[in-house]
Structure formats: C-alpha cells, structure tokens
Amino acid sequence: MITADTLYRRLHAAYGTPRWWSEDPYTVMVQAVLVQHTAWSSVEKLCRPLADRLTPDYIGGLPPGELEALIAPCGFQKAKARTIRGLTAWFGGYGFDPRRLRQIPTGRLRDELLSIRGVGAETADVILVYAFYRPRFIVDAYTRRLLERLGCGLPDDEAIRRFFGAGLPEDAGLYGRYHWLILEHGGAVCKKTPLCGSCPLRRLCRYPDEKEGL
DNA sequence: AGCCAGGGTCTAA
DNA sequence: TTAGACCATGGC
C-alpha cells in the first residue's frame, strides 16, 4: 500500500505548491462554515466581493436577517448564520486575538469549538489547522474517497488519521498543505464513479476492473 | 428536470 | 451506536 509520504509527493507533482486556506483566522472560521456541504467555488464567489469586510466587526455587526441573506448562495443560511455568530462570539471571548489561544492545549481548543452548534469534527479540525496552526489531520469526504480509490481499507476516520500520522511529522503546516492538495484533487476529479480517466493519480488508483492498485 | 454536493444535528430503533 | 431525515442552494 502507498505511504502517506509518497501520496503527498504525487499530489504535489500533480497540483503544485498548495496555498494556505487564509492567513486570517476569522476568514478561515467563516469560510469553514460556509463550505459545509457546499462547493468551494460558491464560497469564493460569495467572499471575493466582500474582500476586507470579512471581519468580526462587519459580520458580527450585521442586523438579524442580513447575514442570512448575505450567505444564502452557499445554502443552509439559517444554520450557517447561527454557527458563524457562535464562532464570532467564541472568538470574541479571546478578544479576537489568536495569541491568547496559544497556551490552550489542542484537545481543549477542539472541545471548545465542538461545543459551538454547527461546528462538527471536520469544521473544528479545519479551524484548528488553518486558523490556529494545530497539528490535526483533517478527514473529509474527499480524503475518504481518495483513500477508497487507492484501495486502502481504512474503516473509519481514526484509521485514516493513523495512516497519515504514520511516517509524517506531526506538523500543522504539513497537514494543512496536505489537506489542500486533497481538496484540489477532489475538486478536479469526477465525484461519483470510481473510474476517472483523466485522474492525475490514475496509476495510483485501483479501479473496480483492475487487480492491482499500487 | 432531477439528482447530488467537501457537513452537522436530531430522532428513532 | 447507527441509519436516515432534514436543512437550501447552485451546478450539471
């Protein structure tokens, strides 16, 4: 079976140097919520015109209903607006200052995020990695599907995390870049059928009618 | 035209 | 503890 290390190099060769989600922690938080069950392109389309207004000041100051209307194109606006407000309030408890979070252990930080309604495991982990630089491998639908196609029999998210944990340094930067590459890959290949002729990782994938993966 | 999507919550068995 | 309904909209 392919190693996490080799897979990273293949992805990097196929998609180039991954960029970071955003240097701004609050932007990461808002976009992590907006992208739930939603195409990344929809999030970008929504956020691009907002530019420098993606701040706690502007978003948090929006009158009731306006945030919902603003984010409607990303769907689930009622739920997502509530979650964004929850995250904004939580971050406000730390003065919107990431430095104040530095001494909090990752596990506790994660629990705090999970206690916010609408923040589940994946959203919490995205925020941990990209906003606060904590080493925690993000497992999402693309990750699961990619590993499935690679022929790895990994039953659950914990097993997947162990796969990536083995042989990789525990480094938030690496985890973040890795997840971004998986995202690029997942967005580029076909979603449904396991067969994708144009897949840049084709030689790595085990297809239903083939015996061997790699 | 209809089906599905990078998630999360709640309920029911 | 797990499966399924539900939330909303955009893209194909």
CSV table of N, CA and C (backbone and C1' of nucleotides) in Angstrom, one decimal, chain A residues 37 40 118 122-123 141-142 183, chain B residues 3-10:
chain,number,residue,atom,x,y,z
A,37,HIS,N,-20.9,21.1,3.1
A,37,HIS,CA,-21.8,20.6,2.1
A,37,HIS,C,-22.0,21.5,0.9
A,40,TRP,N,-16.6,24.7,-3.0
A,40,TRP,CA,-15.7,25.7,-2.7
A,40,TRP,C,-15.8,26.9,-3.6
A,118,GLY,N,-23.3,23.6,15.3
A,118,GLY,CA,-23.0,23.7,13.8
A,118,GLY,C,-21.5,23.5,13.5
A,122,GLU,N,-15.1,17.9,11.4
A,122,GLU,CA,-14.3,18.4,10.3
A,122,GLU,C,-14.1,19.9,10.3
A,123,THR,N,-15.2,20.7,10.6
A,123,THR,CA,-15.1,22.1,10.7
A,123,THR,C,-14.1,22.5,11.8
A,141,ALA,N,-14.8,14.2,3.1
A,141,ALA,CA,-15.3,13.3,2.1
A,141,ALA,C,-14.3,13.0,1.0
A,142,TYR,N,-13.6,14.0,0.6
A,142,TYR,CA,-12.6,13.8,-0.5
A,142,TYR,C,-11.5,12.9,0.0
A,183,LEU,N,-7.9,18.5,-1.4
A,183,LEU,CA,-9.0,19.4,-1.9
A,183,LEU,C,-8.9,19.7,-3.4
B,3,DC,P,-34.6,12.3,-9.1
B,3,DC,O5',-33.0,12.0,-8.8
B,3,DC,C5',-32.1,11.8,-9.9
B,3,DC,C4',-30.8,12.4,-9.5
B,3,DC,C3',-30.4,12.2,-8.1
B,3,DC,O3',-29.2,11.6,-7.9
B,3,DC,C1',-30.1,14.5,-8.7
B,4,DC,P,-28.8,11.0,-6.5
B,4,DC,O5',-27.5,11.8,-6.2
B,4,DC,C5',-26.6,12.1,-7.2
B,4,DC,C4',-25.8,13.3,-6.8
B,4,DC,C3',-25.4,13.3,-5.3
B,4,DC,O3',-24.1,13.6,-5.1
B,4,DC,C1',-26.4,15.4,-5.9
B,5,DA,P,-23.3,13.2,-3.9
B,5,DA,O5',-22.4,14.5,-3.6
B,5,DA,C5',-21.8,15.2,-4.7
B,5,DA,C4',-21.5,16.6,-4.3
B,5,DA,C3',-21.0,16.8,-2.9
B,5,DA,O3',-20.0,17.8,-2.9
B,5,DA,C1',-23.0,18.0,-3.1
B,6,DG,P,-18.7,17.5,-2.5
B,6,DG,O5',-18.7,17.3,-0.9
B,6,DG,C5',-18.1,16.2,-0.3
B,6,DG,C4',-17.3,16.6,0.9
B,6,DG,C3',-18.0,17.6,1.8
B,6,DG,O3',-17.5,17.4,3.1
B,6,DG,C1',-16.1,18.6,1.0
B,7,DG,P,-18.3,16.7,4.2
B,7,DG,O5',-19.2,17.9,4.7
B,7,DG,C5',-18.5,19.1,5.2
B,7,DG,C4',-19.3,19.5,6.4
B,7,DG,C3',-19.2,18.6,7.6
B,7,DG,O3',-19.0,19.4,8.7
B,7,DG,C1',-21.4,18.8,6.9
B,8,DG,P,-18.9,18.8,10.2
B,8,DG,O5',-20.4,19.0,10.7
B,8,DG,C5',-20.9,20.3,10.7
B,8,DG,C4',-22.3,20.3,11.4
B,8,DG,C3',-22.3,19.4,12.7
B,8,DG,O3',-23.0,20.2,13.7
B,8,DG,C1',-24.0,18.7,11.2
B,9,DT,P,-23.2,19.6,15.1
B,9,DT,O5',-24.8,19.3,15.1
B,9,DT,C5',-25.7,20.3,14.7
B,9,DT,C4',-27.1,19.9,14.8
B,9,DT,C3',-27.4,19.1,16.1
B,9,DT,O3',-28.6,19.6,16.5
B,9,DT,C1',-28.0,17.8,14.2
B,10,DC,P,-29.1,19.3,18.0
B,10,DC,O5',-30.4,18.4,17.8
B,10,DC,C5',-31.4,18.8,16.8
B,10,DC,C4',-32.2,17.5,16.4
B,10,DC,C3',-32.6,16.6,17.6
B,10,DC,O3',-34.0,16.5,17.7
B,10,DC,C1',-31.7,15.3,15.8
